Short mmCIF file of C-alpha atoms and ligand atoms in Angstrom, two decimals:
data_model
loop_
_atom_site.label_atom_id
_atom_site.label_comp_id
_atom_site.label_asym_id
_atom_site.label_seq_id
_atom_site.Cartn_x
_atom_site.Cartn_y
_atom_site.Cartn_z
CA UNK A 18 42.72 21.67 -87.71
CA UNK A 19 45.02 20.38 -90.01
CA UNK A 20 43.12 19.27 -92.87
CA UNK A 21 45.40 17.66 -95.90
CA UNK A 22 47.18 14.16 -94.96
CA UNK A 23 49.15 11.98 -96.76
CA UNK A 24 50.23 8.47 -95.64
CA UNK A 25 52.99 6.78 -97.59
CA UNK A 26 51.68 2.71 -97.61
CA UNK A 27 48.10 1.06 -98.82
CA UNK A 28 48.81 -2.14 -96.30
CA UNK A 29 46.95 -3.05 -93.74
CA UNK A 30 47.20 -0.11 -91.16
CA UNK A 31 48.19 2.84 -93.51
CA UNK A 32 44.64 1.47 -95.40
CA UNK A 33 42.75 0.99 -92.05
CA UNK A 34 44.27 4.70 -90.66
CA UNK A 35 43.03 6.15 -94.02
CA UNK A 36 39.52 4.99 -93.14
CA UNK A 37 39.08 6.29 -89.58
CA UNK A 38 41.42 9.68 -90.61
CA UNK A 39 38.65 10.14 -93.44
CA UNK A 40 35.98 9.47 -91.07
CA UNK A 41 36.76 12.61 -89.63
CA UNK A 42 36.93 15.29 -92.27
CA UNK A 43 40.72 15.19 -93.50
CA UNK A 44 41.45 14.91 -97.06
CA UNK A 45 43.33 11.75 -96.99
CA UNK A 46 45.80 10.18 -100.16
CA UNK A 47 47.51 7.46 -99.89
CA UNK A 48 51.11 6.04 -102.11
CA UNK A 49 51.64 3.33 -102.37
CA UNK A 50 54.68 1.55 -103.78
CA UNK A 51 52.67 -1.27 -105.19
CA UNK A 52 50.42 -2.38 -108.02
CA UNK A 53 46.58 -2.38 -106.96
CA UNK A 54 46.71 -6.23 -105.64
CA UNK A 55 42.21 -5.75 -106.48
CA UNK A 56 43.26 -5.87 -110.25
CA UNK A 57 46.66 -6.84 -110.57
CA UNK A 58 46.63 -10.82 -110.46
CA UNK A 59 49.65 -10.52 -107.87
CA UNK A 60 47.24 -12.30 -105.43
CA UNK A 61 46.54 -16.10 -107.77
CA UNK A 62 49.25 -17.08 -105.71
CA UNK A 63 48.50 -18.98 -102.15
CA UNK A 64 47.04 -16.80 -99.78
CA UNK A 65 49.28 -15.52 -96.63
CA UNK A 66 47.03 -15.52 -93.73
CA UNK A 67 47.11 -13.62 -90.28
CA UNK A 68 45.82 -14.59 -86.52
CA UNK A 69 43.66 -11.52 -85.69
CA UNK A 70 42.63 -11.02 -82.12
CA UNK A 71 40.93 -8.31 -79.95
CA UNK A 72 43.23 -5.43 -80.32
CA UNK A 73 42.92 -5.32 -83.89
CA UNK A 74 39.22 -5.99 -83.80
CA UNK A 75 38.36 -3.00 -81.19
CA UNK A 76 40.27 -0.64 -83.44
CA UNK A 77 38.17 -2.16 -86.52
CA UNK A 78 35.16 -1.29 -84.69
CA UNK A 79 35.73 1.91 -83.54
CA UNK A 80 36.22 2.57 -87.72
CA UNK A 81 32.87 0.49 -88.14
CA UNK A 82 34.64 -2.80 -89.74
CA UNK A 83 34.43 -5.38 -87.59
CA UNK A 84 31.61 -7.12 -88.26
CA UNK A 85 32.69 -6.90 -92.36
CA UNK A 86 35.98 -8.40 -91.34
CA UNK A 87 34.99 -11.53 -88.77
CA UNK A 88 32.73 -12.47 -92.41
CA UNK A 89 35.93 -12.92 -93.91
CA UNK A 90 37.70 -14.69 -90.33
CA UNK A 91 37.89 -18.51 -89.13
CA UNK A 92 37.96 -18.63 -85.47
CA UNK A 93 41.11 -20.37 -83.46
CA UNK A 94 39.87 -22.01 -80.47
CA UNK A 95 42.48 -23.64 -79.60
CA UNK A 96 46.19 -24.42 -80.54
CA UNK A 97 47.15 -27.94 -81.46
CA UNK A 98 50.59 -29.46 -81.02
CA UNK A 99 51.61 -32.45 -83.07
CA UNK A 100 54.18 -33.86 -81.08
CA UNK A 101 56.98 -35.82 -83.01
CA UNK A 102 55.53 -39.22 -83.54
CA UNK A 103 51.96 -37.82 -84.61
CA UNK A 104 50.26 -37.50 -80.89
CA UNK A 105 48.14 -34.08 -80.77
CA UNK A 106 47.13 -32.61 -77.46
CA UNK A 107 45.00 -29.10 -77.70
CA UNK A 108 45.25 -26.04 -75.23
CA UNK A 109 42.50 -23.58 -75.37
CA UNK A 110 43.76 -20.00 -76.10
CA UNK A 111 41.31 -18.69 -73.69
CA UNK A 112 37.74 -19.30 -71.48
CA UNK A 113 34.78 -19.70 -73.08
CA UNK A 114 34.53 -18.94 -76.97
CA UNK A 115 37.32 -17.02 -76.78
CA UNK A 116 39.46 -17.19 -80.19
CA UNK A 117 41.65 -15.71 -81.97
CA UNK A 118 40.79 -15.37 -85.80
CA UNK A 119 42.74 -16.51 -89.05
CA UNK A 120 42.08 -13.91 -91.89
CA UNK A 121 44.04 -13.64 -95.64
CA UNK A 122 46.27 -10.74 -95.71
CA UNK A 123 45.22 -10.38 -99.13
CA UNK A 124 41.56 -10.13 -98.75
CA UNK A 125 41.61 -8.10 -95.45
CA UNK A 126 44.22 -5.53 -97.32
CA UNK A 127 41.98 -5.20 -100.33
CA UNK A 128 38.37 -5.20 -97.62
CA UNK A 129 40.36 -2.61 -96.54
CA UNK A 130 41.13 -0.36 -99.33
CA UNK A 131 37.80 -0.61 -100.48
CA UNK A 132 36.44 0.61 -98.17
CA UNK A 133 38.51 3.20 -97.46
CA UNK A 134 37.87 4.83 -101.33
CA UNK A 135 34.45 4.83 -100.32
CA UNK A 136 35.28 7.05 -97.50
CA UNK A 137 36.92 9.32 -99.83
CA UNK A 138 40.28 8.54 -99.16
CA UNK A 139 42.50 8.59 -102.42
CA UNK A 140 45.08 5.54 -102.74
CA UNK A 141 47.88 6.39 -105.99
CA UNK A 142 49.25 3.26 -106.81
CA UNK A 143 52.54 2.25 -108.09
CA UNK A 144 53.92 5.14 -106.08
CA UNK A 145 57.39 4.76 -103.67
CA UNK A 146 58.18 7.05 -101.80
CA UNK A 147 61.36 8.57 -103.39
CA UNK A 148 62.48 10.85 -100.90
CA UNK A 149 61.15 13.19 -98.14
CA UNK A 150 62.02 17.10 -97.20
CA UNK A 151 61.74 16.45 -92.73
CA UNK A 152 61.04 20.03 -92.26
CA UNK A 153 58.24 20.51 -95.03
CA UNK A 154 57.29 17.46 -94.53
CA UNK A 155 57.27 17.18 -97.96
CA UNK A 156 57.37 13.54 -99.77
CA UNK A 157 58.11 12.17 -103.45
CA UNK A 158 56.25 9.24 -104.81
CA UNK A 159 56.55 7.33 -108.15
CA UNK A 160 59.08 5.92 -110.31
CA UNK A 161 61.88 8.18 -111.52
CA UNK A 162 62.91 10.11 -113.33
CA UNK A 163 58.98 10.49 -115.15
CA UNK A 164 55.69 9.98 -112.94
CA UNK A 165 56.95 11.56 -109.85
CA UNK A 166 54.58 13.10 -108.09
CA UNK A 167 55.10 15.52 -104.66
CA UNK A 168 52.94 15.78 -101.89
CA UNK A 169 52.71 18.35 -99.73
CA UNK A 170 50.36 18.16 -96.93
CA UNK A 171 49.72 19.21 -93.58
CA UNK A 172 50.39 15.97 -91.74
CA UNK A 173 52.85 12.81 -93.63
CA UNK A 174 52.31 9.40 -92.05
CA UNK A 175 54.53 6.84 -92.24
CA UNK A 176 52.58 3.39 -92.69
CA UNK A 177 55.19 2.12 -94.89
CA UNK A 178 56.56 -0.79 -93.44
CA UNK A 179 59.46 -2.58 -91.66
CA UNK A 180 61.42 -0.92 -94.42
CA UNK A 181 59.90 2.46 -93.87
CA UNK A 182 61.59 5.28 -96.11
CA UNK A 183 59.69 7.42 -94.31
CA UNK A 184 61.60 6.07 -90.97
CA UNK A 185 64.75 6.59 -93.32
CA UNK A 186 64.34 10.07 -94.11
CA UNK A 187 64.19 10.45 -89.68
CA UNK A 188 66.83 7.84 -89.80
CA UNK A 189 69.36 11.26 -90.88
CA UNK A 190 67.66 13.63 -88.51
CA UNK A 191 69.71 14.52 -85.26
CA UNK A 192 68.96 12.26 -81.70
CA UNK A 193 67.39 9.75 -84.22
CA UNK A 194 67.17 6.43 -82.36
CA UNK A 195 67.09 3.29 -84.21
CA UNK A 196 67.56 -0.02 -83.76
CA UNK A 197 67.51 -3.32 -85.66
CA UNK A 198 67.73 -7.65 -84.78
CA UNK A 199 67.18 -10.07 -86.45
CA UNK A 200 66.82 -13.54 -85.31
CA UNK A 201 68.61 -16.33 -86.25
CA UNK A 202 65.83 -18.09 -87.39
CA UNK A 203 64.02 -17.43 -90.46
CA UNK A 204 60.58 -19.04 -92.08
CA UNK A 205 59.44 -20.48 -95.19
CA UNK A 206 55.58 -20.80 -96.04
CA UNK A 207 54.13 -23.87 -97.35
CA UNK A 208 50.70 -25.33 -98.21
CA UNK A 209 48.03 -27.88 -96.69
CA UNK A 210 45.52 -27.84 -99.49
CA UNK A 211 42.16 -28.59 -99.07
CA UNK A 212 40.26 -31.96 -98.92
CA UNK A 213 38.70 -32.78 -102.79
CA UNK A 214 35.39 -32.20 -101.43
CA UNK A 215 36.50 -29.06 -100.36
CA UNK A 216 37.66 -29.57 -96.75
CA UNK A 217 40.20 -29.62 -94.33
CA UNK A 218 42.47 -31.61 -93.03
CA UNK A 219 43.24 -30.18 -89.74
CA UNK A 220 40.19 -29.29 -87.40
CA UNK A 221 39.95 -25.41 -89.11
CA UNK A 222 39.08 -24.14 -85.43
CA UNK A 223 43.06 -24.03 -84.24
CA UNK A 224 46.17 -22.68 -84.34
CA UNK A 225 48.29 -26.00 -85.25
CA UNK A 226 52.01 -25.84 -83.85
CA UNK A 227 55.01 -28.52 -84.12
CA UNK A 228 57.33 -27.47 -81.73
CA UNK A 229 60.85 -28.80 -81.84
CA UNK A 230 62.55 -27.14 -79.42
CA UNK A 231 64.91 -25.09 -81.87
CA UNK A 232 62.37 -25.05 -84.78
CA UNK A 233 58.59 -25.53 -85.40
CA UNK A 234 55.89 -25.50 -88.06
CA UNK A 235 52.85 -24.03 -87.52
CA UNK A 236 49.94 -23.93 -89.68
CA UNK A 237 46.53 -21.84 -89.95
CA UNK A 238 43.03 -22.15 -91.52
CA UNK A 239 41.83 -20.13 -94.97
CA UNK A 240 38.16 -20.53 -95.73
CA UNK A 241 38.62 -22.28 -98.76
CA UNK A 242 39.60 -25.33 -96.42
CA UNK A 243 43.81 -24.61 -96.88
CA UNK A 244 46.20 -24.20 -94.78
CA UNK A 245 48.99 -21.67 -94.51
CA UNK A 246 51.97 -23.90 -93.35
CA UNK A 247 55.00 -21.98 -91.95
CA UNK A 248 58.68 -23.37 -91.20
CA UNK A 249 60.15 -21.41 -88.64
CA UNK A 250 63.74 -22.99 -89.00
CA UNK A 251 67.70 -21.34 -88.19
CA UNK A 252 69.59 -19.75 -91.32
CA UNK A 253 72.56 -21.77 -90.24
CA UNK A 254 73.60 -24.39 -88.32
CA UNK A 255 73.69 -27.87 -87.57
CA UNK A 256 69.62 -28.17 -88.26
CA UNK A 257 68.64 -25.05 -90.72
CA UNK A 258 68.02 -23.54 -94.26
CA UNK A 259 71.45 -23.49 -94.83
CA UNK A 260 71.65 -27.68 -95.21
CA UNK A 261 67.61 -28.24 -96.76
CA UNK A 262 69.44 -27.77 -100.69
CA UNK A 263 68.34 -30.85 -102.12
CA UNK A 264 65.01 -32.66 -102.79
CA UNK A 265 66.77 -35.86 -100.41
CA UNK A 266 67.49 -33.68 -98.10
CA UNK A 267 64.17 -31.37 -97.37
CA UNK A 268 62.03 -35.33 -98.03
CA UNK A 269 64.12 -36.71 -94.95
CA UNK A 270 64.25 -33.64 -92.71
CA UNK A 271 59.91 -33.22 -93.13
CA UNK A 272 60.29 -37.37 -92.55
CA UNK A 273 62.02 -37.40 -89.45
CA UNK A 274 60.49 -34.12 -87.74
CA UNK A 275 56.89 -33.69 -89.10
CA UNK A 276 55.94 -36.74 -90.08
CA UNK A 277 51.99 -36.87 -89.77
CA UNK A 278 52.32 -33.13 -91.43
CA UNK A 279 54.16 -34.83 -94.97
CA UNK A 280 50.96 -36.70 -96.21
CA UNK A 281 49.37 -33.46 -96.13
CA UNK A 282 51.24 -31.44 -97.80
CA UNK A 283 51.58 -33.38 -102.06
CA UNK A 284 53.34 -30.16 -102.65
CA UNK A 285 55.56 -29.27 -100.35
CA UNK A 286 59.10 -29.94 -102.63
CA UNK A 287 57.70 -27.54 -105.31
CA UNK A 288 56.20 -25.47 -102.26
CA UNK A 289 59.87 -25.30 -100.14
CA UNK A 290 62.13 -24.64 -103.33
CA UNK A 291 59.53 -22.07 -105.15
CA UNK A 292 59.21 -19.93 -101.76
CA UNK A 293 61.31 -17.68 -100.40
CA UNK A 294 63.44 -18.19 -97.25
CA UNK A 295 62.72 -15.26 -95.36
CA UNK A 296 63.86 -13.45 -92.11
CA UNK A 297 62.41 -11.84 -88.81
CA UNK A 298 63.52 -8.37 -87.88
CA UNK A 299 62.73 -6.51 -85.14
CA UNK A 300 62.57 -2.34 -85.67
CA UNK A 301 62.53 0.02 -82.26
CA UNK A 302 63.43 3.63 -83.31
CA UNK A 303 62.40 6.77 -81.73
CA UNK A 304 60.75 9.26 -81.67
CA UNK A 305 57.91 8.64 -83.79
CA UNK A 306 57.00 12.13 -84.44
CA UNK A 307 58.87 15.18 -85.93
CA UNK A 308 57.84 18.61 -85.69
CA UNK A 309 54.16 17.84 -84.95
CA UNK A 310 53.48 17.09 -89.09
CA UNK A 311 55.46 13.43 -89.11
CA UNK A 312 54.50 10.41 -87.76
CA UNK A 313 55.27 6.72 -88.60
CA UNK A 314 52.97 3.99 -87.18
CA UNK A 315 52.44 0.23 -87.49
CA UNK A 316 55.08 -1.83 -88.53
CA UNK A 317 57.24 1.58 -89.71
CA UNK A 318 56.95 2.77 -86.23
CA UNK A 319 57.98 -1.28 -84.80
CA UNK A 320 58.52 -4.02 -86.94
CA UNK A 321 57.76 -7.18 -84.41
CA UNK A 322 58.96 -11.08 -84.78
CA UNK A 323 55.78 -12.00 -85.58
CA UNK A 324 55.50 -14.99 -82.47
CA UNK A 325 53.15 -13.61 -80.59
CA UNK A 326 50.34 -12.56 -83.86
CA UNK A 327 50.54 -9.09 -82.72
CA UNK A 328 52.09 -7.08 -85.82
CA UNK A 329 49.44 -6.42 -87.46
CA UNK A 330 47.04 -6.38 -83.69
CA UNK A 331 48.98 -3.67 -82.70
CA UNK A 332 49.28 -1.43 -85.72
CA UNK A 333 45.06 -1.21 -85.88
CA UNK A 334 45.65 -0.09 -81.87
CA UNK A 335 48.01 2.20 -83.09
CA UNK A 336 45.14 3.73 -85.33
CA UNK A 337 42.98 3.85 -82.17
CA UNK A 338 45.35 5.23 -79.79
CA UNK A 339 46.02 8.05 -83.09
CA UNK A 340 42.51 8.88 -83.05
CA UNK A 341 41.60 8.87 -79.45
CA UNK A 342 44.11 11.25 -78.87
CA UNK A 343 42.65 13.80 -81.46
CA UNK A 344 39.18 13.53 -79.59
CA UNK A 345 41.26 14.16 -76.90
CA UNK A 346 42.98 17.10 -77.95
CA UNK A 347 40.00 18.11 -80.34
CA UNK A 348 42.41 17.67 -83.15
CA UNK A 349 45.43 19.60 -81.95
CA UNK A 350 48.04 17.91 -83.92
CA UNK A 351 50.91 19.03 -81.98
CA UNK A 352 49.38 17.79 -78.42
CA UNK A 353 47.87 14.74 -79.91
CA UNK A 354 51.18 13.37 -81.53
CA UNK A 355 52.75 14.26 -78.57
CA UNK A 356 50.41 12.07 -76.61
CA UNK A 357 50.45 9.29 -79.14
CA UNK A 358 54.37 9.18 -78.75
CA UNK A 359 53.85 8.94 -74.66
CA UNK A 360 50.98 5.89 -74.53
CA UNK A 361 52.43 4.06 -77.15
CA UNK A 362 56.67 4.09 -77.53
CA UNK A 363 56.51 1.78 -74.23
CA UNK A 364 54.21 0.04 -75.78
CA UNK A 365 55.70 -0.63 -79.23
CA UNK A 366 58.74 -1.66 -77.40
CA UNK A 367 56.80 -3.88 -75.28
CA UNK A 368 54.85 -6.21 -77.33
CA UNK A 369 58.56 -6.14 -79.31
CA UNK A 370 59.89 -7.86 -76.38
CA UNK A 371 57.10 -10.42 -75.58
CA UNK A 372 57.04 -11.81 -79.65
CA UNK A 373 60.73 -12.68 -79.15
CA UNK A 374 59.54 -14.34 -75.61
CA UNK A 375 56.94 -16.00 -77.11
CA UNK A 376 58.95 -18.07 -79.59
CA UNK A 377 60.63 -18.87 -77.26
CA UNK A 378 57.83 -20.76 -75.39
CA UNK A 379 55.84 -21.89 -78.97
CA UNK A 380 58.94 -23.83 -80.78
CA UNK A 381 60.86 -24.93 -76.98
CA UNK A 382 57.93 -25.03 -74.31
CA UNK A 383 54.74 -25.75 -75.52
CA UNK A 384 55.55 -29.55 -75.38
CA UNK A 385 57.25 -29.31 -71.68
CA UNK A 386 55.52 -30.94 -68.74
CA UNK A 387 56.47 -28.36 -66.45
CA UNK A 388 54.70 -25.79 -69.24
CA UNK A 389 51.61 -27.32 -69.79
CA UNK A 390 51.21 -28.05 -65.92
CA UNK A 391 52.31 -24.01 -65.52
CA UNK A 392 49.75 -23.08 -68.16
CA UNK A 393 46.73 -25.26 -66.18
CA UNK A 394 47.60 -23.40 -62.50
CA UNK A 395 47.45 -20.56 -64.49
CA UNK A 396 44.14 -21.44 -66.07
CA UNK A 397 42.97 -22.32 -62.66
CA UNK A 398 43.39 -19.35 -61.14
CA UNK A 399 42.65 -16.85 -63.37
CA UNK A 400 39.51 -18.47 -62.89
CA UNK A 401 39.55 -18.11 -58.86
CA UNK A 402 41.30 -14.69 -59.17
CA UNK A 403 40.23 -13.30 -62.49
CA UNK A 404 40.83 -9.43 -60.98
CA UNK A 405 44.10 -10.60 -59.39
CA UNK A 406 45.76 -13.24 -61.44
CA UNK A 407 45.92 -12.82 -65.54
CA UNK A 408 47.68 -14.99 -67.69
CA UNK A 409 50.18 -12.94 -69.97
CA UNK A 410 48.54 -14.22 -72.95
CA UNK A 411 45.39 -13.37 -71.90
CA UNK A 412 46.75 -9.63 -71.24
CA UNK A 413 47.84 -9.41 -74.34
CA UNK A 414 45.74 -11.07 -77.03
CA UNK A 415 42.06 -10.37 -74.45
CA UNK A 416 42.18 -7.77 -72.59
CA UNK A 417 43.09 -4.65 -75.52
CA UNK A 418 42.36 -2.30 -72.04
CA UNK A 419 45.50 -3.50 -71.16
CA UNK A 420 48.24 -1.34 -72.95
CA UNK A 421 51.37 -3.70 -73.80
CA UNK A 422 53.60 -2.75 -71.51
CA UNK A 423 51.05 -3.08 -68.47
CA UNK A 424 50.89 -6.62 -69.46
CA UNK A 425 54.59 -7.30 -70.06
CA UNK A 426 54.90 -6.20 -66.10
CA UNK A 427 52.10 -7.79 -64.46
CA UNK A 428 53.60 -10.82 -66.34
CA UNK A 429 57.03 -10.43 -64.88
CA UNK A 430 55.12 -9.91 -61.24
CA UNK A 431 53.15 -13.47 -61.63
CA UNK A 432 56.27 -14.83 -63.12
CA UNK A 433 57.81 -14.48 -59.98
CA UNK A 434 54.48 -16.46 -57.51
CA UNK A 435 54.06 -18.59 -60.34
CA UNK A 436 57.65 -20.01 -59.78
CA UNK A 437 57.08 -20.02 -55.72
CA UNK A 438 53.87 -21.54 -56.18
CA UNK A 439 55.38 -24.16 -58.46
CA UNK A 440 58.47 -24.90 -56.16
CA UNK A 441 55.56 -25.97 -53.94
CA UNK A 442 55.07 -29.95 -54.42
CA UNK A 443 51.37 -29.66 -53.09
CA UNK A 444 50.20 -27.07 -55.60
CA UNK A 445 52.94 -29.07 -58.11
CA UNK A 446 50.94 -32.10 -57.72
CA UNK A 447 47.60 -31.83 -56.61
CA UNK A 448 46.60 -27.89 -56.67
CA UNK A 449 43.36 -28.63 -56.75
CA UNK A 450 42.83 -30.47 -53.09
CA UNK A 451 41.92 -28.39 -50.18
CA UNK A 452 45.86 -28.47 -49.43
CA UNK A 453 46.34 -26.95 -52.46
CA UNK A 454 44.05 -24.55 -53.19
CA UNK A 455 44.74 -23.04 -49.09
CA UNK A 456 48.46 -22.71 -50.62
CA UNK A 457 46.93 -20.56 -53.25
CA UNK A 458 44.42 -19.01 -51.61
CA UNK A 459 47.09 -17.57 -48.80
CA UNK A 460 49.19 -15.70 -51.60
CA UNK A 461 46.64 -14.61 -53.23
CA UNK A 462 44.91 -13.25 -50.17
CA UNK A 463 47.23 -10.61 -49.44
CA UNK A 464 47.71 -9.24 -53.45
CA UNK A 465 46.17 -6.41 -54.84
CA UNK A 466 43.56 -6.59 -57.69
CA UNK A 467 45.14 -6.03 -60.81
CA UNK A 468 44.61 -2.54 -61.71
CA UNK A 469 45.86 -1.02 -65.02
CA UNK A 470 46.67 2.13 -66.52
CA UNK A 471 44.64 3.69 -69.37
CA UNK A 472 45.84 2.85 -72.65
CA UNK A 473 44.81 6.25 -74.08
CA UNK A 474 44.02 9.30 -72.83
CA UNK A 475 40.08 8.92 -72.46
CA UNK A 476 39.64 5.03 -70.92
CA UNK A 477 37.30 3.64 -73.33
C1 FAD B 3 55.55 -14.61 -91.30
C2 FAD B 3 54.74 -12.97 -90.40
C3 FAD B 3 53.65 -13.35 -89.97
C4 FAD B 3 53.38 -12.33 -89.21
N1 FAD B 3 51.71 -13.28 -88.38
C5 FAD B 3 50.63 -12.34 -88.17
C6 FAD B 3 49.92 -12.43 -87.00
O1 FAD B 3 49.72 -13.85 -87.38
N2 FAD B 3 49.15 -11.43 -86.57
C7 FAD B 3 50.12 -10.42 -86.73
O2 FAD B 3 48.85 -9.14 -85.89
N3 FAD B 3 50.48 -9.94 -87.22
C8 FAD B 3 51.80 -10.95 -87.76
N4 FAD B 3 52.52 -10.45 -88.62
C9 FAD B 3 53.20 -9.06 -88.64
C10 FAD B 3 51.88 -8.41 -89.79
O3 FAD B 3 52.09 -8.94 -91.28
C11 FAD B 3 52.82 -6.87 -90.00
O4 FAD B 3 52.63 -6.06 -88.43
C12 FAD B 3 51.40 -5.98 -90.48
O5 FAD B 3 51.46 -5.81 -91.83
C13 FAD B 3 52.16 -4.17 -90.46
O6 FAD B 3 51.14 -3.70 -91.30
P1 FAD B 3 51.63 -2.41 -92.46
O7 FAD B 3 50.40 -1.83 -92.41
O8 FAD B 3 52.33 -1.35 -91.07
O9 FAD B 3 53.35 -2.60 -92.78
P2 FAD B 3 53.17 -3.53 -94.26
O10 FAD B 3 51.85 -4.67 -94.24
O11 FAD B 3 54.13 -4.09 -94.89
O12 FAD B 3 52.40 -2.92 -95.30
C14 FAD B 3 53.06 -0.82 -95.61
C15 FAD B 3 53.25 -0.96 -96.94
O13 FAD B 3 53.67 0.04 -97.23
C16 FAD B 3 54.13 -0.54 -98.82
N5 FAD B 3 55.03 0.37 -98.93
C17 FAD B 3 56.74 0.05 -98.61
N6 FAD B 3 57.53 0.76 -98.65
C18 FAD B 3 57.19 1.98 -99.22
C19 FAD B 3 57.51 3.06 -100.36
N7 FAD B 3 58.35 3.17 -99.65
N8 FAD B 3 56.32 4.12 -100.76
C20 FAD B 3 55.09 3.81 -100.38
N9 FAD B 3 54.78 2.77 -99.94
C21 FAD B 3 55.43 1.62 -99.19
C22 FAD B 3 54.46 -1.65 -98.73
O14 FAD B 3 54.28 -1.96 -100.62
C23 FAD B 3 52.92 -2.18 -97.73
O15 FAD B 3 51.50 -1.87 -99.10
C24 FAD B 3 53.26 -11.82 -89.80
C25 FAD B 3 54.40 -11.24 -90.11
C26 FAD B 3 55.17 -11.84 -90.67
C27 FAD B 3 57.01 -11.89 -91.26
#
């Protein structure tokens, strides 16, 4: 059994994987490019949050951390849409009490690093990965010319994010496939502060969306009563960041498109001009493993655009699947990495595609009459046939034992059925009437129960 493991990157995924591997008895050291965020004042700024859903939580449960993390999460049970006229409408994310959870990225990362250290992991900070010898899986970390450290271990794991240095080294090897594609849209983070007494200015148990067809804004709650707001907008074009260069232009843009949010954002102009305009990238690559001793995980293997709220969840699920592959093979890394790649790569590709699709859904369709009707009919069908029809969002967000690739396949098949049903005026107008139910029942009677491929070699 290999004993020593080097992980590049103490982000969310690297820290969680460090904990899981240390708990299995491995000697783990992590090299992180940045300074230690727990001691540096780098988080003094405003918090940035992420939506954590069942896939992420299930991985945290495997590591024994879910309880602690739930304490710093705010459940969001609905998406609340804000229209141009200030009207709002609510869509539950799931059934009963199902929710996605808003978590501060910084708090979560700090907690995971502390837990990693408590489990015996050594984290080296200010240790950027400078070079890698892929044949011996040896990596050099630190700042040149001094403070360089060479890490030679049995396994090297690249958890160093979307612009991974470990992946860059693999890119120079034979037959390594790589694709990177940027959206025309970028994003900028803005801020809604708490009320003077520390309360929330908007419903705190919801993810707020201002869909405006070619662009949108969202807001997720933070524990201190504030919301982190993200504006997604084209970099260039008629309505785009390139025109928002003056205070007047920004004021007019927000007054026109997000009038109800403006009074909630007293520092809008300051935030707009001090926060960067960032880009959104999808990265796919293959293979994720080399020679049984180098492996990519998290964003290093598959960077997603954030519109399904699955990047971190997917990275955490990678950790769960990798550990399951180790379980299944009695820690035979050669075999475990083959299984990991076999099970995981199609899922990384699938969620990358679904995330781009969901961008269109969030900005364009959540305010569309037909789309909303279809969602209601889908909800009705899910209740009536829970083993035969499951909406895509539910498959992706609330069913961690269904691989993303299965979710994508099933959803595509269900799309055909829904298009047929939506074309029938009886179903379209009165799906809950006797006649509507009969048509749906007739369709569903011939459909088989959904059977899912296992997400990893052993079934949970
Ligand atoms: C705007 C936005 C919103 C998002 N919202 C969500 C959401 O709601 N839900 C969700 O699940 N996901 C979301 N994501 C995706 C999520 O942020 C990522 O998927 C997640 O952070 C990936 O974790 P990671 O550890 O793989 O990479 P990272 O978090 O990027 O961590 C990589 C770590 O490696 C370090 N590093 C980088 N290069 C080197 C090097 N050369 N040497 C050493 N260390 C290095 C970095 O400093 C960092 O600490 C969002 C992403 C964006 C951009």
